[in-house]
PDB file of N, CA and C in Angstrom:
ATOM      1  N   MET A   1     103.956 161.695  72.973  1.00 86.00           N
ATOM      2  CA  MET A   1     103.679 160.401  72.158  1.00 86.00           C
ATOM      3  C   MET A   1     103.366 159.330  73.297  1.00 86.00           C
ATOM      4  N   ALA A   2     104.179 159.158  74.295  1.00 88.00           N
ATOM      5  CA  ALA A   2     103.977 157.979  75.199  1.00 88.00           C
ATOM      6  C   ALA A   2     102.935 158.357  76.221  1.00 88.00           C
ATOM      7  N   THR A   3     102.711 159.968  76.392  1.00 93.00           N
ATOM      8  CA  THR A   3     101.529 160.209  77.124  1.00 93.00           C
ATOM      9  C   THR A   3     100.226 159.925  76.586  1.00 93.00           C
ATOM     10  N   ALA A   4      99.933 160.254  75.229  1.00 95.00           N
ATOM     11  CA  ALA A   4      98.979 159.950  74.720  1.00 95.00           C
ATOM     12  C   ALA A   4      98.615 158.598  74.273  1.00 95.00           C
ATOM     13  N   ILE A   5      99.563 157.537  74.253  1.00 95.00           N
ATOM     14  CA  ILE A   5      99.504 156.147  74.066  1.00 95.00           C
ATOM     15  C   ILE A   5      99.015 155.649  75.679  1.00 95.00           C
ATOM     16  N   LYS A   6      99.537 155.967  76.748  1.00 94.00           N
ATOM     17  CA  LYS A   6      99.158 155.543  77.855  1.00 94.00           C
ATOM     18  C   LYS A   6      97.647 155.907  78.342  1.00 94.00           C
ATOM     19  N   ALA A   7      97.346 157.326  77.841  1.00 95.00           N
ATOM     20  CA  ALA A   7      95.979 157.760  78.211  1.00 95.00           C
ATOM     21  C   ALA A   7      95.037 156.998  77.157  1.00 95.00           C
ATOM     22  N   ALA A   8      95.472 156.829  75.992  1.00 95.00           N
ATOM     23  CA  ALA A   8      94.415 155.976  75.086  1.00 95.00           C
ATOM     24  C   ALA A   8      94.060 154.507  75.698  1.00 95.00           C
ATOM     25  N   TRP A   9      95.392 153.859  76.291  1.00 96.00           N
ATOM     26  CA  TRP A   9      95.104 152.699  76.838  1.00 96.00           C
ATOM     27  C   TRP A   9      94.242 152.761  77.992  1.00 96.00           C
ATOM     28  N   ALA A  10      94.495 153.814  78.692  1.00 95.00           N
ATOM     29  CA  ALA A  10      93.616 154.008  80.048  1.00 95.00           C
ATOM     30  C   ALA A  10      92.142 153.946  79.399  1.00 95.00           C
ATOM     31  N   TYR A  11      91.739 154.700  78.446  1.00 94.00           N
ATOM     32  CA  TYR A  11      90.383 154.793  78.377  1.00 94.00           C
ATOM     33  C   TYR A  11      89.862 153.629  77.393  1.00 94.00           C
ATOM     34  N   VAL A  12      90.763 152.599  76.848  1.00 95.00           N
ATOM     35  CA  VAL A  12      90.338 151.142  76.408  1.00 95.00           C
ATOM     36  C   VAL A  12      90.035 150.400  77.632  1.00 95.00           C
ATOM     37  N   LEU A  13      90.817 150.379  78.591  1.00 95.00           N
ATOM     38  CA  LEU A  13      90.684 149.612  79.601  1.00 95.00           C
ATOM     39  C   LEU A  13      89.180 150.021  80.450  1.00 95.00           C
ATOM     40  N   ALA A  14      89.271 151.443  80.526  1.00 94.00           N
ATOM     41  CA  ALA A  14      88.004 151.658  81.345  1.00 94.00           C
ATOM     42  C   ALA A  14      86.625 151.504  80.501  1.00 94.00           C
ATOM     43  N   GLN A  15      86.758 151.533  79.114  1.00 93.00           N
ATOM     44  CA  GLN A  15      85.683 151.091  78.240  1.00 93.00           C
ATOM     45  C   GLN A  15      85.377 149.585  78.442  1.00 93.00           C
ATOM     46  N   GLU A  16      86.629 148.786  78.420  1.00 95.00           N
ATOM     47  CA  GLU A  16      86.162 147.340  78.254  1.00 95.00           C
ATOM     48  C   GLU A  16      86.105 146.841  79.836  1.00 95.00           C
ATOM     49  N   THR A  17      86.382 147.438  80.724  1.00 95.00           N
ATOM     50  CA  THR A  17      86.193 146.883  82.234  1.00 95.00           C
ATOM     51  C   THR A  17      84.738 147.546  82.975  1.00 95.00           C
ATOM     52  N   GLY A  18      84.425 148.439  82.434  1.00 94.00           N
ATOM     53  CA  GLY A  18      83.560 149.448  83.084  1.00 94.00           C
ATOM     54  C   GLY A  18      83.778 150.160  84.180  1.00 94.00           C
ATOM     55  N   LYS A  19      85.126 150.232  84.274  1.00 94.00           N
ATOM     56  CA  LYS A  19      85.743 150.901  85.779  1.00 94.00           C
ATOM     57  C   LYS A  19      86.381 152.275  85.259  1.00 94.00           C
ATOM     58  N   SER A  20      86.072 153.231  86.011  1.00 93.00           N
ATOM     59  CA  SER A  20      86.819 154.621  85.968  1.00 93.00           C
ATOM     60  C   SER A  20      87.942 154.893  86.492  1.00 93.00           C
ATOM     61  N   ASP A  21      88.432 153.708  87.435  1.00 95.00           N
ATOM     62  CA  ASP A  21      89.890 153.887  88.144  1.00 95.00           C
ATOM     63  C   ASP A  21      90.666 152.585  87.327  1.00 95.00           C
ATOM     64  N   VAL A  22      91.731 152.892  86.287  1.00 95.00           N
ATOM     65  CA  VAL A  22      92.447 151.886  85.847  1.00 95.00           C
ATOM     66  C   VAL A  22      93.809 151.697  86.223  1.00 95.00           C
ATOM     67  N   LEU A  23      94.350 150.532  86.206  1.00 93.00           N
ATOM     68  CA  LEU A  23      96.044 150.440  86.727  1.00 93.00           C
ATOM     69  C   LEU A  23      96.488 149.391  85.538  1.00 93.00           C
ATOM     70  N   PHE A  24      97.530 149.679  85.056  1.00 93.00           N
ATOM     71  CA  PHE A  24      98.404 148.717  84.217  1.00 93.00           C
ATOM     72  C   PHE A  24      99.835 149.130  84.256  1.00 93.00           C
ATOM     73  N   GLY A  25     100.326 148.393  83.866  1.00 89.00           N
ATOM     74  CA  GLY A  25     102.055 148.197  84.035  1.00 89.00           C
ATOM     75  C   GLY A  25     102.876 149.065  82.737  1.00 89.00           C
ATOM     76  N   GLN A  26     103.672 149.643  83.089  1.00 87.00           N
ATOM     77  CA  GLN A  26     104.445 150.351  81.844  1.00 87.00           C
ATOM     78  C   GLN A  26     105.889 149.838  82.242  1.00 87.00           C
ATOM     79  N   VAL A  27     106.441 148.983  81.061  1.00 85.00           N
ATOM     80  CA  VAL A  27     107.922 148.532  80.852  1.00 85.00           C
ATOM     81  C   VAL A  27     108.505 149.617  80.671  1.00 85.00           C
ATOM     82  N   THR A  28     109.760 149.860  81.135  1.00 79.00           N
ATOM     83  CA  THR A  28     111.099 150.749  80.895  1.00 79.00           C
ATOM     84  C   THR A  28     112.111 150.287  80.874  1.00 79.00           C
ATOM     85  N   ASN A  29     113.057 150.865  80.145  1.00 74.00           N
ATOM     86  CA  ASN A  29     113.966 150.229  79.748  1.00 74.00           C
ATOM     87  C   ASN A  29     115.210 151.302  80.537  1.00 74.00           C
ATOM     88  N   CYS A  30     115.732 150.387  81.715  1.00 64.00           N
ATOM     89  CA  CYS A  30     116.923 151.245  82.478  1.00 64.00           C
ATOM     90  C   CYS A  30     118.259 151.413  81.833  1.00 64.00           C
ATOM     91  N   ARG A  31     118.454 151.123  80.793  1.00 55.00           N
ATOM     92  CA  ARG A  31     119.954 151.392  80.089  1.00 55.00           C
ATOM     93  C   ARG A  31     120.350 152.721  80.387  1.00 55.00           C
ATOM     94  N   GLY A  32     119.404 153.594  80.083  1.00 57.00           N
ATOM     95  CA  GLY A  32     119.922 155.040  80.428  1.00 57.00           C
ATOM     96  C   GLY A  32     120.169 155.517  81.841  1.00 57.00           C
ATOM     97  N   ILE A  33     120.058 154.856  82.636  1.00 58.00           N
ATOM     98  CA  ILE A  33     120.440 155.254  84.148  1.00 58.00           C
ATOM     99  C   ILE A  33     121.042 154.175  84.495  1.00 58.00           C
ATOM    100  N   LEU A  34     121.960 153.489  83.962  1.00 56.00           N
ATOM    101  CA  LEU A  34     122.922 152.193  84.698  1.00 56.00           C
ATOM    102  C   LEU A  34     124.043 152.935  85.703  1.00 56.00           C
ATOM    103  N   PRO A  35     124.485 152.284  86.741  1.00 59.00           N
ATOM    104  CA  PRO A  35     125.432 152.984  87.380  1.00 59.00           C
ATOM    105  C   PRO A  35     126.748 152.918  86.700  1.00 59.00           C
ATOM    106  N   ASP A  36     127.660 153.627  86.863  1.00 62.00           N
ATOM    107  CA  ASP A  36     129.306 153.611  86.742  1.00 62.00           C
ATOM    108  C   ASP A  36     129.557 152.134  86.136  1.00 62.00           C
ATOM    109  N   GLY A  37     129.986 151.893  84.992  1.00 61.00           N
ATOM    110  CA  GLY A  37     130.528 150.560  84.702  1.00 61.00           C
ATOM    111  C   GLY A  37     129.472 149.672  84.233  1.00 61.00           C
ATOM    112  N   GLY A  38     128.093 150.114  84.193  1.00 59.00           N
ATOM    113  CA  GLY A  38     127.174 149.311  83.707  1.00 59.00           C
ATOM    114  C   GLY A  38     127.042 149.221  82.228  1.00 59.00           C
ATOM    115  N   GLU A  39     127.324 149.689  81.532  1.00 63.00           N
ATOM    116  CA  GLU A  39     127.535 149.740  80.033  1.00 63.00           C
ATOM    117  C   GLU A  39     127.955 148.339  79.634  1.00 63.00           C
ATOM    118  N   GLY A  40     128.851 147.777  80.501  1.00 64.00           N
ATOM    119  CA  GLY A  40     129.224 146.450  80.059  1.00 64.00           C
ATOM    120  C   GLY A  40     128.437 145.006  80.689  1.00 64.00           C
ATOM    121  N   MET A  41     127.080 145.491  81.213  1.00 62.00           N
ATOM    122  CA  MET A  41     126.243 144.569  81.659  1.00 62.00           C
ATOM    123  C   MET A  41     125.762 143.810  80.596  1.00 62.00           C
ATOM    124  N   VAL A  42     125.503 142.501  80.346  1.00 60.00           N
ATOM    125  CA  VAL A  42     124.910 141.718  79.534  1.00 60.00           C
ATOM    126  C   VAL A  42     123.571 141.272  80.013  1.00 60.00           C
ATOM    127  N   GLY A  43     122.380 141.475  79.217  1.00 59.00           N
ATOM    128  CA  GLY A  43     121.038 141.501  79.380  1.00 59.00           C
ATOM    129  C   GLY A  43     120.208 142.018  79.640  1.00 59.00           C
ATOM    130  N   MET A  44     118.895 142.083  79.536  1.00 63.00           N
ATOM    131  CA  MET A  44     117.979 142.988  79.702  1.00 63.00           C
ATOM    132  C   MET A  44     117.743 143.777  80.980  1.00 63.00           C
ATOM    133  N   CYS A  45     117.716 145.094  80.369  1.00 69.00           N
ATOM    134  CA  CYS A  45     117.729 145.953  81.722  1.00 69.00           C
ATOM    135  C   CYS A  45     115.965 146.396  81.775  1.00 69.00           C
ATOM    136  N   LEU A  46     115.023 145.959  82.036  1.00 77.00           N
ATOM    137  CA  LEU A  46     113.905 146.580  81.908  1.00 77.00           C
ATOM    138  C   LEU A  46     113.151 146.342  83.281  1.00 77.00           C
ATOM    139  N   ASN A  47     112.069 147.091  83.640  1.00 78.00           N
ATOM    140  CA  ASN A  47     111.486 147.184  84.925  1.00 78.00           C
ATOM    141  C   ASN A  47     110.222 147.457  84.334  1.00 78.00           C
ATOM    142  N   THR A  48     109.121 147.061  85.381  1.00 82.00           N
ATOM    143  CA  THR A  48     107.776 147.487  85.176  1.00 82.00           C
ATOM    144  C   THR A  48     107.231 148.612  86.420  1.00 82.00           C
ATOM    145  N   THR A  49     106.649 149.941  85.996  1.00 83.00           N
ATOM    146  CA  THR A  49     106.624 150.937  87.098  1.00 83.00           C
ATOM    147  C   THR A  49     104.706 150.882  86.832  1.00 83.00           C
ATOM    148  N   PRO A  50     103.816 150.818  87.873  1.00 86.00           N
ATOM    149  CA  PRO A  50     102.224 151.050  87.752  1.00 86.00           C
ATOM    150  C   PRO A  50     101.934 152.226  86.998  1.00 86.00           C
ATOM    151  N   VAL A  51     101.188 152.225  86.299  1.00 92.00           N
ATOM    152  CA  VAL A  51     100.322 153.725  85.951  1.00 92.00           C
ATOM    153  C   VAL A  51      98.815 153.517  85.995  1.00 92.00           C
ATOM    154  N   ARG A  52      98.478 154.463  86.842  1.00 93.00           N
ATOM    155  CA  ARG A  52      97.119 154.499  87.411  1.00 93.00           C
ATOM    156  C   ARG A  52      96.336 155.754  87.066  1.00 93.00           C
ATOM    157  N   VAL A  53      95.254 155.330  86.233  1.00 95.00           N
ATOM    158  CA  VAL A  53      94.345 156.499  85.736  1.00 95.00           C
ATOM    159  C   VAL A  53      93.129 156.365  85.989  1.00 95.00           C
ATOM    160  N   GLU A  54      92.458 157.644  86.486  1.00 93.00           N
ATOM    161  CA  GLU A  54      91.115 157.789  86.632  1.00 93.00           C
ATOM    162  C   GLU A  54      90.128 158.363  85.383  1.00 93.00           C
ATOM    163  N   VAL A  55      89.422 157.632  84.900  1.00 91.00           N
ATOM    164  CA  VAL A  55      88.773 158.398  83.681  1.00 91.00           C
ATOM    165  C   VAL A  55      87.467 158.102  84.234  1.00 91.00           C
ATOM    166  N   LYS A  56      86.742 159.312  84.035  1.00 90.00           N
ATOM    167  CA  LYS A  56      85.283 159.707  84.417  1.00 90.00           C
ATOM    168  C   LYS A  56      84.811 160.385  83.018  1.00 90.00           C
ATOM    169  N   PRO A  57      83.479 159.958  83.092  1.00 86.00           N
ATOM    170  CA  PRO A  57      82.873 160.517  81.992  1.00 86.00           C
ATOM    171  C   PRO A  57      83.071 162.272  81.689  1.00 86.00           C
ATOM    172  N   THR A  58      83.094 162.470  82.751  1.00 91.00           N
ATOM    173  CA  THR A  58      82.854 164.230  82.785  1.00 91.00           C
ATOM    174  C   THR A  58      84.651 164.891  82.515  1.00 91.00           C
ATOM    175  N   THR A  59      85.440 164.132  82.720  1.00 89.00           N
ATOM    176  CA  THR A  59      86.998 164.307  82.638  1.00 89.00           C
ATOM    177  C   THR A  59      87.407 164.754  81.134  1.00 89.00           C
ATOM    178  N   ARG A  60      87.809 165.996  80.895  1.00 93.00           N
ATOM    179  CA  ARG A  60      88.367 166.336  79.500  1.00 93.00           C
ATOM    180  C   ARG A  60      89.653 165.720  79.077  1.00 93.00           C
ATOM    181  N   VAL A  61      89.488 165.167  77.900  1.00 93.00           N
ATOM    182  CA  VAL A  61      90.754 164.370  77.308  1.00 93.00           C
ATOM    183  C   VAL A  61      92.249 165.306  77.830  1.00 93.00           C
ATOM    184  N   ARG A  62      92.073 166.685  77.667  1.00 95.00           N
ATOM    185  CA  ARG A  62      93.390 167.191  77.938  1.00 95.00           C
ATOM    186  C   ARG A  62      93.851 167.031  79.503  1.00 95.00           C
ATOM    187  N   ASP A  63      92.609 167.124  80.196  1.00 95.00           N
ATOM    188  CA  ASP A  63      92.838 166.893  81.855  1.00 95.00           C
ATOM    189  C   ASP A  63      93.669 165.513  82.191  1.00 95.00           C
ATOM    190  N   VAL A  64      93.293 164.390  81.117  1.00 94.00           N
ATOM    191  CA  VAL A  64      93.749 163.004  81.370  1.00 94.00           C
ATOM    192  C   VAL A  64      95.183 163.016  80.866  1.00 94.00           C
ATOM    193  N   LEU A  65      95.506 163.792  79.732  1.00 95.00           N
ATOM    194  CA  LEU A  65      96.894 163.901  79.519  1.00 95.00           C
ATOM    195  C   LEU A  65      97.746 164.173  80.142  1.00 95.00           C
ATOM    196  N   ALA A  66      97.180 165.641  80.877  1.00 96.00           N
ATOM    197  CA  ALA A  66      97.956 166.286  81.993  1.00 96.00           C
ATOM    198  C   ALA A  66      98.360 165.317  82.991  1.00 96.00           C
ATOM    199  N   MET A  67      97.436 164.856  83.715  1.00 94.00           N
ATOM    200  CA  MET A  67      97.607 163.947  84.868  1.00 94.00           C
ATOM    201  C   MET A  67      98.491 163.005  84.232  1.00 94.00           C
ATOM    202  N   VAL A  68      98.131 162.109  83.139  1.00 95.00           N
ATOM    203  CA  VAL A  68      99.491 161.079  83.014  1.00 95.00           C
ATOM    204  C   VAL A  68     100.765 161.722  82.516  1.00 95.00           C
ATOM    205  N   GLN A  69     100.976 162.565  82.173  1.00 95.00           N
ATOM    206  CA  GLN A  69     102.097 163.280  81.905  1.00 95.00           C
ATOM    207  C   GLN A  69     102.773 163.821  83.230  1.00 95.00           C
ATOM    208  N   GLN A  70     101.928 164.148  84.247  1.00 94.00           N
ATOM    209  CA  GLN A  70     102.289 164.776  85.612  1.00 94.00           C
ATOM    210  C   GLN A  70     102.776 163.527  86.382  1.00 94.00           C
ATOM    211  N   GLN A  71     102.016 162.255  86.311  1.00 91.00           N
ATOM    212  CA  GLN A  71     102.499 160.801  86.985  1.00 91.00           C
ATOM    213  C   GLN A  71     103.725 160.297  86.532  1.00 91.00           C
ATOM    214  N   HIS A  72     103.701 160.558  85.284  1.00 89.00           N
ATOM    215  CA  HIS A  72     105.174 159.944  84.317  1.00 89.00           C
ATOM    216  C   HIS A  72     106.288 160.670  85.162  1.00 89.00           C
ATOM    217  N   ILE A  73     106.165 161.971  85.188  1.00 89.00           N
ATOM    218  CA  ILE A  73     107.422 162.890  85.539  1.00 89.00           C
ATOM    219  C   ILE A  73     107.611 162.358  87.177  1.00 89.00           C
ATOM    220  N   LYS A  74     106.510 162.287  87.994  1.00 88.00           N
ATOM    221  CA  LYS A  74     106.663 161.904  89.391  1.00 88.00           C
ATOM    222  C   LYS A  74     107.382 160.634  89.441  1.00 88.00           C
ATOM    223  N   SER A  75     107.137 159.410  88.433  1.00 82.00           N
ATOM    224  CA  SER A  75     107.168 158.183  88.584  1.00 82.00           C
ATOM    225  C   SER A  75     108.721 158.072  87.824  1.00 82.00           C
ATOM    226  N   VAL A  76     109.367 159.014  87.513  1.00 79.00           N
ATOM    227  CA  VAL A  76     110.727 158.740  86.705  1.00 79.00           C
ATOM    228  C   VAL A  76     111.831 158.160  87.833  1.00 79.00           C
ATOM    229  N   GLU A  77     111.691 158.791  88.915  1.00 78.00           N
ATOM    230  CA  GLU A  77     112.860 158.466  89.803  1.00 78.00           C
ATOM    231  C   GLU A  77     112.669 156.750  90.426  1.00 78.00           C
ATOM    232  N   TYR A  78     111.507 156.492  90.088  1.00 73.00           N
ATOM    233  CA  TYR A  78     111.034 154.836  90.699  1.00 73.00           C
ATOM    234  C   TYR A  78     111.460 153.892  89.386  1.00 73.00           C
ATOM    235  N   GLU A  79     112.128 154.317  88.567  1.00 73.00           N
ATOM    236  CA  GLU A  79     112.001 153.371  87.368  1.00 73.00           C
ATOM    237  C   GLU A  79     113.003 152.272  87.756  1.00 73.00           C
ATOM    238  N   THR A  80     114.101 152.387  88.435  1.00 72.00           N
ATOM    239  CA  THR A  80     114.946 151.511  88.555  1.00 72.00           C
ATOM    240  C   THR A  80     114.429 150.617  90.010  1.00 72.00           C
ATOM    241  N   ASN A  81     113.482 150.909  90.851  1.00 72.00           N
ATOM    242  CA  ASN A  81     113.229 150.188  91.996  1.00 72.00           C
ATOM    243  C   ASN A  81     112.639 148.775  91.389  1.00 72.00           C
ATOM    244  N   ASP A  82     112.635 147.825  92.352  1.00 70.00           N
ATOM    245  CA  ASP A  82     112.352 146.681  92.090  1.00 70.00           C
ATOM    246  C   ASP A  82     110.697 146.593  92.230  1.00 70.00           C
ATOM    247  N   TRP A  83     109.944 145.951  91.193  1.00 67.00           N
ATOM    248  CA  TRP A  83     108.815 145.711  91.495  1.00 67.00           C
ATOM    249  C   TRP A  83     108.095 145.535  92.718  1.00 67.00           C
ATOM    250  N   PHE A  84     108.648 144.713  93.272  1.00 72.00           N
ATOM    251  CA  PHE A  84     107.918 144.430  94.817  1.00 72.00           C
ATOM    252  C   PHE A  84     108.091 145.349  95.756  1.00 72.00           C
ATOM    253  N   ASP A  85     109.357 145.993  95.693  1.00 71.00           N
ATOM    254  CA  ASP A  85     109.316 147.306  96.358  1.00 71.00           C
ATOM    255  C   ASP A  85     108.403 148.442  96.330  1.00 71.00           C
ATOM    256  N   ILE A  86     108.062 148.701  95.135  1.00 66.00           N
ATOM    257  CA  ILE A  86     106.928 149.565  94.620  1.00 66.00           C
ATOM    258  C   ILE A  86     105.402 149.174  95.358  1.00 66.00           C
ATOM    259  N   VAL A  87     105.453 147.637  95.059  1.00 67.00           N
ATOM    260  CA  VAL A  87     104.018 147.502  95.638  1.00 67.00           C
ATOM    261  C   VAL A  87     104.009 147.724  97.174  1.00 67.00           C
ATOM    262  N   ALA A  88     105.213 147.290  97.927  1.00 67.00           N
ATOM    263  CA  ALA A  88     105.372 147.241  99.281  1.00 67.00           C
ATOM    264  C   ALA A  88     105.104 148.625  99.761  1.00 67.00           C
ATOM    265  N   VAL A  89     105.612 149.871  99.057  1.00 59.00           N
ATOM    266  CA  VAL A  89     105.745 151.146  99.708  1.00 59.00           C
ATOM    267  C   VAL A  89     104.103 151.496  99.281  1.00 59.00           C
ATOM    268  N   ASP A  90     103.541 150.965  98.153  1.00 55.00           N
ATOM    269  CA  ASP A  90     102.192 151.622  97.838  1.00 55.00           C
ATOM    270  C   ASP A  90     101.217 151.045  98.820  1.00 55.00           C
ATOM    271  N   GLN A  91     101.392 149.883  99.312  1.00 56.00           N
ATOM    272  CA  GLN A  91     100.413 149.611 100.565  1.00 56.00           C
ATOM    273  C   GLN A  91     100.502 150.475 101.663  1.00 56.00           C
ATOM    274  N   ARG A  92     101.583 151.031 102.102  1.00 53.00           N
ATOM    275  CA  ARG A  92     101.745 152.025 103.076  1.00 53.00           C
ATOM    276  C   ARG A  92     101.250 153.493 102.783  1.00 53.00           C
ATOM    277  N   THR A  93     101.470 153.798 101.400  1.00 53.00           N
ATOM    278  CA  THR A  93     101.349 155.201 101.254  1.00 53.00           C
ATOM    279  C   THR A  93     101.372 155.250  99.534  1.00 53.00           C
ATOM    280  N   THR A  94     100.731 156.348  99.127  1.00 51.00           N
ATOM    281  CA  THR A  94     100.706 156.627  97.666  1.00 51.00           C
ATOM    282  C   THR A  94     101.888 157.162  97.192  1.00 51.00           C
ATOM    283  N   CYS A  95     102.574 156.629  96.347  1.00 47.00           N
ATOM    284  CA  CYS A  95     104.019 157.111  95.554  1.00 47.00           C
ATOM    285  C   CYS A  95     103.582 158.349  94.754  1.00 47.00           C
ATOM    286  N   PHE A  96     102.589 158.038  93.731  1.00 47.00           N
ATOM    287  CA  PHE A  96     102.447 158.878  92.621  1.00 47.00           C
ATOM    288  C   PHE A  96     101.386 159.733  92.892  1.00 47.00           C
TER     289      PHE A  96
END
């Protein structure tokens, strides 16, 4: 379901901006991957990871869905990284 929502949002952004390459943030709940003893933490454990989708008029919907799903699988290991660390790494190399 999340893949379909992210792909749909990418289509909306592409349509509204007139750009074929769109980028937006996905907020993740990092409570499922807390360190030992982390269940006693008080407060929100949220993080934002970037989602980049290239939507060309010739791209089939199933291809966009597959791309978004593969990107999600690759990005899971970065869900607990600080946003500024992700941006710093992205300036040197592509993470996803």
